Tab-separated table of C-alpha atoms and ligand atoms in Angstrom:
chain	number	residue	atom	x	y	z
A	124	MET	CA	-13.306	-36.242	-35.109
A	125	ASN	CA	-15.621	-38.843	-36.619
A	126	GLY	CA	-14.590	-41.302	-39.325
A	127	ASN	CA	-10.964	-40.986	-38.460
A	128	VAL	CA	-9.642	-43.923	-40.489
A	129	PHE	CA	-8.133	-43.061	-43.862
A	130	ASP	CA	-6.101	-44.740	-46.563
A	131	LEU	CA	-3.720	-41.761	-46.745
A	132	ALA	CA	-3.000	-38.790	-44.439
A	133	ILE	CA	-1.247	-35.802	-45.907
A	134	ILE	CA	0.328	-33.414	-43.367
A	135	GLY	CA	0.262	-29.797	-44.471
A	136	ALA	CA	-2.378	-27.890	-46.508
A	137	GLY	CA	-0.017	-25.600	-48.331
A	138	ALA	CA	0.440	-25.719	-52.139
A	139	VAL	CA	2.445	-28.929	-52.107
A	140	GLY	CA	0.297	-30.923	-49.678
A	141	LEU	CA	-3.024	-29.997	-51.352
A	142	SER	CA	-1.700	-30.497	-54.904
A	143	THR	CA	-0.371	-33.912	-53.918
A	144	ALA	CA	-3.650	-34.817	-52.332
A	145	TRP	CA	-5.574	-33.739	-55.386
A	146	LYS	CA	-3.389	-35.557	-57.772
A	147	ILE	CA	-3.574	-38.777	-55.826
A	148	GLN	CA	-7.299	-38.416	-55.291
A	149	ARG	CA	-7.959	-37.953	-58.981
A	150	HIS	CA	-5.886	-41.055	-59.764
A	151	TYR	CA	-7.412	-43.136	-57.000
A	152	PRO	CA	-10.940	-41.874	-56.567
A	153	ASP	CA	-11.762	-44.552	-53.975
A	154	MET	CA	-8.862	-43.691	-51.710
A	155	ARG	CA	-10.008	-41.909	-48.469
A	156	ILE	CA	-7.563	-39.054	-47.960
A	157	ALA	CA	-7.246	-36.712	-44.889
A	158	VAL	CA	-5.190	-33.496	-45.355
A	159	LEU	CA	-4.282	-32.229	-41.907
A	160	ASP	CA	-3.155	-28.653	-41.174
A	161	LYS	CA	-2.505	-27.094	-37.836
A	162	GLU	CA	-3.801	-23.645	-38.842
A	163	ALA	CA	-7.433	-22.484	-39.124
A	164	GLU	CA	-7.102	-21.874	-42.905
A	165	VAL	CA	-5.251	-23.573	-45.722
A	166	SER	CA	-2.103	-21.960	-47.161
A	167	ALA	CA	-1.372	-20.116	-43.853
A	168	HIS	CA	2.416	-20.185	-44.130
A	169	GLN	CA	4.817	-20.095	-47.092
A	170	THR	CA	2.107	-20.532	-49.723
A	171	GLY	CA	0.063	-17.657	-48.389
A	172	HIS	CA	2.975	-15.305	-47.719
A	173	ASN	CA	4.892	-15.543	-50.964
A	174	SER	CA	5.383	-13.201	-53.846
A	175	GLY	CA	2.489	-14.578	-55.894
A	176	VAL	CA	4.691	-15.158	-58.946
A	177	ILE	CA	4.226	-17.941	-61.445
A	178	HIS	CA	7.911	-18.599	-62.149
A	179	SER	CA	9.056	-19.424	-65.690
A	180	GLY	CA	11.932	-21.878	-65.009
A	181	LEU	CA	14.540	-19.287	-66.012
A	182	TYR	CA	17.122	-19.780	-63.336
A	183	TYR	CA	17.289	-23.410	-62.350
A	184	LYS	CA	20.047	-25.835	-63.130
A	185	PRO	CA	19.149	-27.720	-66.359
A	186	GLY	CA	18.122	-31.287	-65.528
A	187	SER	CA	17.233	-30.495	-61.922
A	188	LEU	CA	13.822	-31.263	-60.443
A	189	LYS	CA	13.314	-27.513	-60.018
A	190	ALA	CA	13.904	-26.833	-63.679
A	191	ARG	CA	11.708	-29.706	-64.991
A	192	LEU	CA	8.878	-29.353	-62.473
A	193	CYS	CA	8.753	-25.521	-62.668
A	194	VAL	CA	8.346	-25.560	-66.438
A	195	GLN	CA	5.769	-28.394	-66.310
A	196	GLY	CA	3.925	-27.029	-63.331
A	197	ARG	CA	3.769	-23.466	-64.576
A	198	ASP	CA	1.708	-24.416	-67.638
A	199	GLU	CA	-0.476	-26.728	-65.572
A	200	LEU	CA	-1.055	-24.105	-62.969
A	201	VAL	CA	-2.199	-21.502	-65.579
A	202	ALA	CA	-4.591	-24.146	-67.066
A	203	PHE	CA	-5.812	-24.981	-63.558
A	204	CYS	CA	-6.481	-21.308	-62.803
A	205	ARG	CA	-8.389	-20.917	-66.100
A	206	GLU	CA	-10.554	-23.938	-65.385
A	207	TYR	CA	-11.351	-23.165	-61.776
A	208	GLU	CA	-11.467	-19.352	-62.066
A	209	VAL	CA	-8.541	-18.501	-59.840
A	210	ALA	CA	-7.113	-14.935	-60.379
A	211	HIS	CA	-3.982	-14.957	-62.482
A	212	ASP	CA	-2.259	-13.045	-65.266
A	213	VAL	CA	0.601	-14.193	-67.467
A	214	CYS	CA	2.053	-10.709	-67.778
A	215	GLY	CA	5.742	-11.443	-68.306
A	216	LYS	CA	8.706	-10.019	-66.483
A	217	ILE	CA	12.035	-8.317	-67.120
A	218	VAL	CA	15.366	-9.255	-65.526
A	219	VAL	CA	17.579	-6.156	-65.515
A	220	ALA	CA	21.362	-5.695	-65.257
A	221	ALA	CA	22.090	-2.332	-63.735
A	222	THR	CA	25.903	-2.493	-64.160
A	223	GLU	CA	28.486	-3.873	-66.535
A	224	ASP	CA	29.722	-6.486	-64.064
A	225	GLU	CA	26.274	-8.066	-64.012
A	226	LEU	CA	26.345	-8.798	-67.786
A	227	PRO	CA	28.178	-12.188	-67.621
A	228	ARG	CA	25.638	-13.372	-65.136
A	229	LEU	CA	22.728	-12.078	-67.240
A	230	ASP	CA	24.232	-14.082	-70.183
A	231	LYS	CA	24.406	-17.175	-68.048
A	232	ILE	CA	20.788	-16.787	-66.976
A	233	PHE	CA	19.772	-16.387	-70.530
A	234	ALA	CA	21.629	-19.523	-71.617
A	235	THR	CA	20.094	-21.445	-68.644
A	236	GLY	CA	16.573	-20.292	-69.685
A	237	LEU	CA	17.150	-21.519	-73.260
A	238	ALA	CA	18.538	-24.847	-71.888
A	239	ASN	CA	15.337	-25.159	-69.808
A	240	GLY	CA	13.229	-24.843	-72.948
A	241	LEU	CA	12.207	-21.145	-72.637
A	242	SER	CA	12.644	-20.473	-76.295
A	243	ALA	CA	10.575	-17.250	-76.345
A	244	ILE	CA	12.800	-15.290	-73.933
A	245	GLU	CA	14.561	-12.299	-75.489
A	246	ARG	CA	17.664	-10.288	-74.698
A	247	ILE	CA	16.633	-6.647	-74.528
A	248	ASP	CA	18.620	-3.378	-74.471
A	249	ALA	CA	18.244	-0.216	-72.360
A	250	ARG	CA	15.653	1.175	-74.786
A	251	GLN	CA	13.553	-1.911	-74.733
A	252	ILE	CA	13.740	-1.896	-70.947
A	253	LEU	CA	12.077	1.414	-71.027
A	254	GLU	CA	9.379	0.160	-73.391
A	255	HIS	CA	8.416	-2.516	-70.887
A	256	GLU	CA	8.938	-0.427	-67.747
A	257	PRO	CA	9.250	3.363	-68.390
A	258	TYR	CA	10.719	4.084	-64.884
A	259	CYS	CA	13.246	1.281	-64.861
A	260	ARG	CA	16.940	1.939	-65.716
A	261	GLY	CA	19.358	-0.771	-66.803
A	262	ILE	CA	21.971	-1.411	-69.404
A	263	ALA	CA	20.589	-4.770	-70.616
A	264	GLY	CA	17.930	-7.292	-69.688
A	265	ILE	CA	15.906	-10.401	-70.507
A	266	TRP	CA	12.210	-10.322	-71.329
A	267	VAL	CA	10.455	-13.416	-70.011
A	268	PRO	CA	6.969	-13.767	-71.431
A	269	TYR	CA	6.160	-16.961	-69.543
A	270	THR	CA	6.136	-15.415	-66.049
A	271	GLY	CA	2.890	-14.506	-64.403
A	272	ILE	CA	1.089	-13.573	-61.189
A	273	VAL	CA	-1.415	-15.634	-59.295
A	274	ASP	CA	-3.532	-15.837	-56.187
A	275	PHE	CA	-1.856	-18.851	-54.502
A	276	PRO	CA	-4.263	-18.999	-51.520
A	277	GLY	CA	-7.045	-19.049	-54.173
A	278	VAL	CA	-5.364	-22.033	-55.799
A	279	CYS	CA	-5.212	-23.787	-52.387
A	280	ARG	CA	-8.911	-23.088	-51.606
A	281	ALA	CA	-9.883	-24.462	-55.009
A	282	LEU	CA	-7.886	-27.603	-54.391
A	283	ALA	CA	-9.313	-28.089	-50.904
A	284	GLN	CA	-12.835	-27.967	-52.408
A	285	LEU	CA	-11.984	-30.348	-55.255
A	286	ILE	CA	-10.706	-33.205	-53.108
A	287	PRO	CA	-13.931	-34.117	-51.261
A	288	ARG	CA	-15.828	-33.685	-54.465
A	289	VAL	CA	-13.982	-36.675	-55.873
A	290	ASN	CA	-14.418	-38.750	-52.735
A	291	ARG	CA	-16.984	-37.608	-50.095
A	292	HIS	CA	-15.064	-39.531	-47.401
A	293	SER	CA	-11.940	-37.436	-47.958
A	294	LYS	CA	-11.403	-34.345	-45.832
A	295	VAL	CA	-9.253	-31.278	-45.399
A	296	ILE	CA	-9.005	-30.924	-41.677
A	297	THR	CA	-7.788	-27.584	-40.251
A	298	GLY	CA	-6.859	-26.805	-36.688
A	299	ALA	CA	-5.295	-30.293	-36.585
A	300	GLU	CA	-1.691	-29.904	-35.533
A	301	VAL	CA	0.119	-33.234	-35.731
A	302	VAL	CA	1.712	-33.546	-32.286
A	303	GLN	CA	2.577	-37.222	-32.359
A	304	LEU	CA	3.049	-39.721	-35.140
A	305	TYR	CA	3.765	-43.473	-34.531
A	306	ARG	CA	3.242	-46.763	-36.332
A	307	LYS	CA	1.748	-50.001	-35.110
A	308	GLY	CA	1.901	-52.798	-37.672
A	309	ASN	CA	1.234	-51.231	-41.003
A	310	VAL	CA	-0.896	-48.378	-39.725
A	311	SER	CA	0.212	-44.835	-38.710
A	312	TYR	CA	-1.442	-43.159	-35.742
A	313	ILE	CA	-1.501	-39.436	-35.890
A	314	GLU	CA	-2.444	-37.449	-32.776
A	315	THR	CA	-3.949	-33.953	-33.239
A	316	PRO	CA	-5.948	-31.675	-30.931
A	317	ARG	CA	-8.952	-32.632	-33.084
A	318	GLY	CA	-8.557	-36.299	-32.383
A	319	GLN	CA	-6.562	-39.268	-33.634
A	320	VAL	CA	-6.279	-40.078	-37.269
A	321	GLN	CA	-5.245	-43.492	-38.509
A	322	ALA	CA	-3.911	-44.064	-41.983
A	323	ARG	CA	-2.194	-46.739	-43.963
A	324	TYR	CA	0.123	-44.206	-45.675
A	325	VAL	CA	1.465	-40.809	-44.727
A	326	ILE	CA	2.819	-38.001	-46.992
A	327	ALA	CA	4.274	-35.083	-45.039
A	328	CYS	CA	4.414	-31.701	-46.750
A	329	ALA	CA	4.911	-29.582	-43.645
A	330	GLY	CA	7.059	-26.743	-45.033
A	331	LEU	CA	8.878	-24.974	-42.182
A	332	GLU	CA	8.185	-27.927	-39.898
A	333	SER	CA	9.108	-30.672	-42.318
A	334	ASP	CA	12.336	-31.736	-40.567
A	335	ARG	CA	10.501	-32.045	-37.238
A	336	ILE	CA	7.660	-34.122	-38.715
A	337	ALA	CA	10.219	-36.324	-40.312
A	338	ARG	CA	12.082	-36.821	-36.960
A	339	MET	CA	8.708	-37.424	-35.261
A	340	ASP	CA	8.193	-40.325	-37.727
A	341	GLY	CA	11.639	-41.814	-36.919
A	342	LEU	CA	13.507	-40.542	-39.978
A	343	ARG	CA	16.851	-38.913	-39.307
A	344	PRO	CA	17.160	-36.278	-42.077
A	345	GLN	CA	20.591	-35.025	-42.955
A	346	VAL	CA	19.298	-31.502	-43.243
A	347	ARG	CA	17.675	-29.094	-40.800
A	348	ILE	CA	15.152	-26.344	-41.715
A	349	VAL	CA	16.252	-22.763	-41.079
A	350	GLY	CA	13.864	-19.890	-41.685
A	351	PHE	CA	14.674	-16.775	-43.737
A	352	ARG	CA	12.203	-13.964	-43.421
A	353	GLY	CA	11.476	-11.831	-46.447
A	354	ASP	CA	10.011	-8.331	-45.794
A	355	TYR	CA	8.058	-6.428	-48.452
A	356	TYR	CA	7.239	-2.763	-48.899
A	357	ASP	CA	4.123	-1.771	-50.790
A	358	LEU	CA	4.170	1.022	-53.322
A	359	SER	CA	1.924	3.766	-52.218
A	360	GLU	CA	-0.780	5.299	-54.347
A	361	GLN	CA	1.664	7.987	-55.528
A	362	GLY	CA	4.336	5.428	-56.485
A	363	MET	CA	2.177	2.737	-58.000
A	364	HIS	CA	2.450	4.013	-61.562
A	365	LYS	CA	6.202	3.489	-61.526
A	366	VAL	CA	5.874	-0.291	-62.009
A	367	ARG	CA	3.711	-1.925	-64.692
A	368	ASN	CA	4.391	-5.636	-64.072
A	369	LEU	CA	7.402	-7.450	-62.723
A	370	ILE	CA	11.002	-6.181	-62.527
A	371	TYR	CA	13.783	-8.370	-61.244
A	372	PRO	CA	17.547	-7.747	-60.613
A	373	VAL	CA	20.240	-10.168	-61.700
A	374	PRO	CA	20.461	-12.475	-58.661
A	375	ASN	CA	23.587	-13.197	-56.707
A	376	PRO	CA	24.475	-16.800	-57.699
A	377	ALA	CA	25.785	-17.588	-54.219
A	378	PHE	CA	22.187	-17.604	-52.783
A	379	PRO	CA	18.986	-19.302	-53.746
A	380	PHE	CA	17.099	-15.882	-53.466
A	381	LEU	CA	16.256	-13.844	-56.465
A	382	GLY	CA	16.994	-10.449	-54.976
A	383	VAL	CA	14.461	-7.788	-54.079
A	384	HIS	CA	12.146	-7.293	-57.010
A	385	PHE	CA	9.009	-5.341	-57.951
A	386	THR	CA	5.845	-7.423	-58.224
A	387	ARG	CA	2.404	-6.385	-59.371
A	388	MET	CA	0.047	-8.419	-57.249
A	389	VAL	CA	-2.847	-10.127	-59.004
A	390	LEU	CA	-5.366	-8.898	-56.351
A	391	GLY	CA	-4.113	-5.291	-56.597
A	392	GLY	CA	-1.044	-3.291	-55.477
A	393	VAL	CA	2.682	-3.526	-56.157
A	394	GLU	CA	5.146	-5.080	-53.680
A	395	CYS	CA	8.851	-4.580	-53.441
A	396	GLY	CA	11.027	-7.278	-51.751
A	397	PRO	CA	11.616	-9.679	-50.261
A	398	ASN	CA	14.993	-9.462	-48.512
A	399	ALA	CA	16.310	-12.491	-46.768
A	400	VAL	CA	16.964	-12.350	-43.008
A	401	PHE	CA	17.707	-15.311	-40.701
A	402	VAL	CA	14.812	-15.760	-38.205
A	403	PHE	CA	14.692	-16.592	-34.542
A	404	LYS	CA	11.093	-18.040	-35.013
A	405	ARG	CA	10.289	-20.308	-37.947
A	406	GLU	CA	6.783	-18.943	-38.385
A	407	GLY	CA	7.580	-15.518	-37.054
A	408	TYR	CA	6.505	-12.688	-39.406
A	409	GLY	CA	7.459	-9.778	-37.161
A	410	LYS	CA	10.946	-8.295	-37.270
A	411	THR	CA	11.606	-9.146	-33.550
A	412	ASP	CA	9.735	-12.400	-33.206
A	413	PHE	CA	11.502	-14.939	-31.106
A	414	ASP	CA	10.932	-18.618	-30.215
A	415	PHE	CA	13.173	-20.422	-27.790
A	416	ARG	CA	12.858	-23.872	-29.423
A	417	ASP	CA	13.344	-22.580	-32.955
A	418	THR	CA	16.318	-20.518	-31.933
A	419	ARG	CA	17.928	-23.379	-29.938
A	420	ASP	CA	17.374	-25.754	-32.879
A	421	ALA	CA	18.891	-23.304	-35.325
A	422	LEU	CA	21.838	-22.140	-33.255
A	423	GLY	CA	22.604	-25.589	-31.915
A	424	TYR	CA	23.161	-26.839	-35.447
A	425	ALA	CA	26.641	-26.716	-36.959
A	426	GLY	CA	25.139	-25.983	-40.400
A	427	THR	CA	23.740	-22.606	-39.244
A	428	TRP	CA	27.166	-21.491	-37.972
A	429	ASN	CA	28.906	-22.682	-41.122
A	430	LEU	CA	26.356	-20.673	-43.115
A	431	PHE	CA	27.009	-17.556	-40.972
A	432	CYS	CA	30.730	-17.930	-41.362
A	433	LYS	CA	30.446	-18.244	-45.180
A	434	HIS	CA	27.966	-15.414	-45.672
A	435	TRP	CA	28.330	-13.085	-42.725
A	436	ARG	CA	28.673	-9.957	-44.817
A	437	PHE	CA	25.518	-10.719	-46.867
A	438	GLY	CA	23.636	-11.525	-43.664
A	439	LEU	CA	24.759	-8.333	-41.990
A	440	ASP	CA	23.662	-6.196	-44.953
A	441	GLU	CA	20.273	-7.886	-45.078
A	442	TYR	CA	19.805	-7.218	-41.335
A	443	ARG	CA	20.681	-3.584	-41.766
A	444	ARG	CA	18.213	-3.282	-44.645
A	445	ALA	CA	15.488	-5.015	-42.641
A	446	PHE	CA	15.633	-2.312	-40.053
A	447	SER	CA	16.359	0.698	-42.370
A	448	LYS	CA	13.799	1.860	-44.912
A	449	ALA	CA	16.497	4.186	-46.400
A	450	ARG	CA	18.813	1.199	-47.131
A	451	PHE	CA	15.987	-0.802	-48.594
A	452	LEU	CA	15.085	2.150	-50.823
A	453	LYS	CA	18.694	2.501	-51.988
A	454	GLN	CA	18.717	-1.129	-53.148
A	455	LEU	CA	15.457	-0.652	-55.033
A	456	GLN	CA	16.789	2.536	-56.635
A	457	ARG	CA	19.383	0.540	-58.453
A	458	LEU	CA	16.604	-0.384	-60.921
A	459	LEU	CA	14.141	2.408	-60.246
A	460	PRO	CA	16.209	5.541	-59.554
A	461	GLY	CA	13.127	7.722	-59.476
A	462	LEU	CA	11.705	5.949	-56.455
A	463	VAL	CA	11.443	8.095	-53.368
A	464	MET	CA	10.723	7.394	-49.630
A	465	GLU	CA	7.124	8.405	-49.906
A	466	ASP	CA	6.577	5.808	-52.541
A	467	LEU	CA	7.178	2.992	-49.984
A	468	VAL	CA	4.902	1.882	-47.143
A	469	PRO	CA	5.784	-1.112	-44.933
A	470	GLY	CA	4.022	-4.259	-46.123
A	471	ARG	CA	3.825	-7.901	-45.069
A	472	SER	CA	6.459	-10.597	-44.768
A	473	GLY	CA	6.964	-14.250	-45.375
A	474	VAL	CA	9.333	-16.874	-44.086
A	475	ARG	CA	11.117	-19.334	-46.399
A	476	ALA	CA	12.034	-22.816	-45.235
A	477	MET	CA	15.565	-23.510	-46.291
A	478	ALA	CA	17.002	-26.969	-45.877
A	479	LEU	CA	20.572	-26.545	-44.544
A	480	ALA	CA	23.216	-29.260	-44.729
A	481	PRO	CA	25.694	-29.623	-41.797
A	482	ASP	CA	28.417	-27.891	-43.902
A	483	GLY	CA	26.236	-24.748	-44.138
A	484	SER	CA	25.311	-25.308	-47.833
A	485	MET	CA	21.654	-24.752	-48.739
A	486	VAL	CA	20.069	-27.689	-50.434
A	487	ASP	CA	19.204	-26.377	-53.823
A	488	ASP	CA	16.800	-28.834	-55.379
A	489	PHE	CA	13.418	-30.193	-54.239
A	490	ALA	CA	13.936	-33.188	-52.053
A	491	TRP	CA	11.728	-35.975	-50.564
A	492	GLU	CA	12.593	-39.269	-48.828
A	493	THR	CA	10.600	-42.426	-48.194
A	494	HIS	CA	10.480	-43.944	-44.744
A	495	GLN	CA	8.473	-47.150	-44.351
A	496	ASN	CA	4.945	-46.218	-45.257
A	497	ALA	CA	5.607	-42.500	-45.480
A	498	ILE	CA	7.052	-39.984	-47.908
A	499	HIS	CA	8.551	-36.838	-46.301
A	500	VAL	CA	9.047	-33.700	-48.457
A	501	LEU	CA	12.219	-32.234	-46.944
A	502	ASN	CA	12.871	-29.352	-49.278
A	503	ALA	CA	10.252	-27.466	-51.337
A	504	PRO	CA	11.585	-23.934	-51.637
A	505	SER	CA	10.744	-21.522	-54.505
A	506	PRO	CA	9.490	-22.269	-57.191
A	507	ALA	CA	7.515	-25.074	-55.396
A	508	ALA	CA	4.298	-23.028	-55.386
A	509	THR	CA	4.523	-22.607	-59.178
A	510	ALA	CA	5.488	-26.243	-59.529
A	511	CYS	CA	2.973	-27.652	-57.027
A	512	LEU	CA	0.823	-29.544	-59.495
A	513	ALA	CA	3.830	-31.176	-61.156
A	514	ILE	CA	5.275	-31.947	-57.680
A	515	GLY	CA	1.952	-33.666	-56.949
A	516	ASP	CA	2.443	-35.883	-60.046
A	517	GLU	CA	6.035	-36.626	-58.965
A	518	ILE	CA	4.998	-37.687	-55.472
A	519	LEU	CA	2.136	-39.761	-56.803
A	520	ALA	CA	4.669	-41.594	-59.036
A	521	LYS	CA	6.977	-42.061	-56.077
A	522	ALA	CA	4.170	-43.511	-53.897
A	523	GLN	CA	3.156	-45.893	-56.690
A	524	GLU	CA	6.677	-47.082	-56.932
A	525	GLU	CA	7.587	-47.267	-53.248
A	526	PHE	CA	4.172	-48.535	-51.942
A	527	ALA	CA	3.406	-50.715	-54.920
A	528	TRP	CA	0.098	-48.955	-55.576
A	529	ASN	CA	-1.443	-50.113	-58.727
B	143	LIG	C1	8.722	-14.701	-49.086
B	143	LIG	C2	8.466	-15.823	-50.021
B	143	LIG	C3	8.320	-15.567	-51.404
B	143	LIG	C4	8.109	-16.610	-52.302
B	143	LIG	N1	7.761	-16.366	-53.623
B	143	LIG	C5	7.382	-17.411	-54.400
B	143	LIG	C6	6.790	-17.096	-55.664
B	143	LIG	O1	6.568	-15.949	-56.049
B	143	LIG	N2	6.501	-18.192	-56.514
B	143	LIG	C7	6.759	-19.488	-56.046
B	143	LIG	O2	6.533	-20.407	-56.835
B	143	LIG	N3	7.275	-19.741	-54.868
B	143	LIG	C8	7.568	-18.754	-54.048
B	143	LIG	N4	7.961	-19.023	-52.720
B	143	LIG	C9	8.139	-20.399	-52.310
B	143	LIG	C10	6.763	-21.112	-52.065
B	143	LIG	O3	5.909	-20.243	-51.375
B	143	LIG	C11	7.046	-22.411	-51.344
B	143	LIG	O4	7.968	-23.130	-52.012
B	143	LIG	C12	5.776	-23.212	-51.268
B	143	LIG	O5	4.699	-22.408	-50.781
B	143	LIG	C13	5.961	-24.409	-50.348
B	143	LIG	O6	4.698	-25.001	-50.154
B	143	LIG	P1	4.488	-26.129	-49.031
B	143	LIG	O7	3.169	-26.645	-49.199
B	143	LIG	O8	5.627	-27.041	-49.076
B	143	LIG	O9	4.770	-25.239	-47.666
B	143	LIG	P2	3.758	-24.329	-46.804
B	143	LIG	O10	2.934	-23.513	-47.683
B	143	LIG	O11	4.572	-23.727	-45.756
B	143	LIG	O12	2.775	-25.423	-46.172
B	143	LIG	C14	3.130	-26.205	-45.067
B	143	LIG	C15	1.914	-26.459	-44.269
B	143	LIG	O13	2.179	-27.446	-43.246
B	143	LIG	C16	1.509	-27.047	-42.082
B	143	LIG	N5	2.068	-27.700	-40.902
B	143	LIG	C17	3.330	-27.548	-40.433
B	143	LIG	N6	3.504	-28.261	-39.338
B	143	LIG	C18	2.351	-28.918	-39.087
B	143	LIG	C19	1.966	-29.882	-38.101
B	143	LIG	N7	2.678	-30.240	-37.065
B	143	LIG	N8	0.669	-30.380	-38.174
B	143	LIG	C20	-0.181	-29.989	-39.215
B	143	LIG	N9	0.198	-29.076	-40.203
B	143	LIG	C21	1.442	-28.596	-40.148
B	143	LIG	C22	1.562	-25.509	-42.043
B	143	LIG	O14	0.511	-24.983	-41.284
B	143	LIG	C23	1.430	-25.191	-43.531
B	143	LIG	O15	0.129	-24.857	-43.894
B	143	LIG	C24	8.098	-18.002	-51.820
B	143	LIG	C25	8.307	-18.263	-50.463
B	143	LIG	C26	8.467	-17.179	-49.577
B	143	LIG	C27	8.459	-17.455	-48.124
């Protein structure tokens, strides 16, 4: 690798790393930035395996980073996609209560949405649900006009092209797995198979590997990353007409997952999912993938066992559904009773990085920590892809404050 000395190295070319790099590059055009990713392409993990939804900010605790940055980032993302011609569509979504006992939770979500500034959301009744989605059955719902769909890998490719246009010495370097990270004086040395990179500052946005990169850098994070795979089914040609846009259930408040939903994809097709299954391999997309180190790290951690103890029934149900199309279909039929086996074909999957505290609780909000000349993003779960540009601004501000950048 030639020209391996940079002002800033960003580890991870997902939505968060690339947005952060772009925001910093635009603010400091003279700064030489290297974005390092271990894979051959950008957005190879969470960002490229997600549901492709521009979230509205409906669910998140008012005042949290998630709530603020989702709302801010959503609008900015749409503007970015317009400007740089990335496929997107602000088509809106409905959240649907199938049974009476879900109504108090629906009310709560509605109130949270209003508190987060979503003044255009509407409570809808069973007839209005049918107007939006003729095959959907529910007793009440919420219409959310802000929600959209987007090509997140397209967003990342656009960002990766924009960065070196601002500074021709900046680079997005793929195939560069960070295997060692150490500091001498005020310079960080980063070893990769493509050579050594030296940088004055480091920002790590490594998703499923974020806790390991933090430990490599000498930080001792309180949390550990545990992976939760989400499997999708595609609607077949014959079933595709049963969904127009996006249909979501009322989520279980005990979990940071939104429940299996129906999503029209911006590049075509309709997906149903994802479920949430504990994985034995952090970047394992197959149902039986296994990695010794990942399993040892997860099962050797008290937080994982505390999580299992608290939520064993939910976990078991999700496992059963992962291996049974009939059970998956049954869950989808709560909202779309007319769906049949032939409407579903197995699709892709994604793995979410969940930061787990030792007591088994899942860290809810976005989280980053400073360590000497580095900032480590330790938790960037959904809606971090939606919020990526706003997260970039937030990390820029943090770097200015912590590193006295002027
Ligand atoms: C199934 C699923 C559905 C989701 N749906 C949505 C949605 O619809 N809308 C939404 O807003 N959010 C959604 N999310 C969440 C969203 O995708 C993530 O919050 C977001 O993509 C996180 O981005 P990131 O850049 O932090 O992580 P990632 O996209 O995972 O990027 C991390 C990068 O770091 C790289 N890396 C790791 N280790 C190293 C190393 N040692 N050296 C170099 N590089 C390294 C990886 O290769 C990777 O490219 C979903 C997530 C999943 C998994």
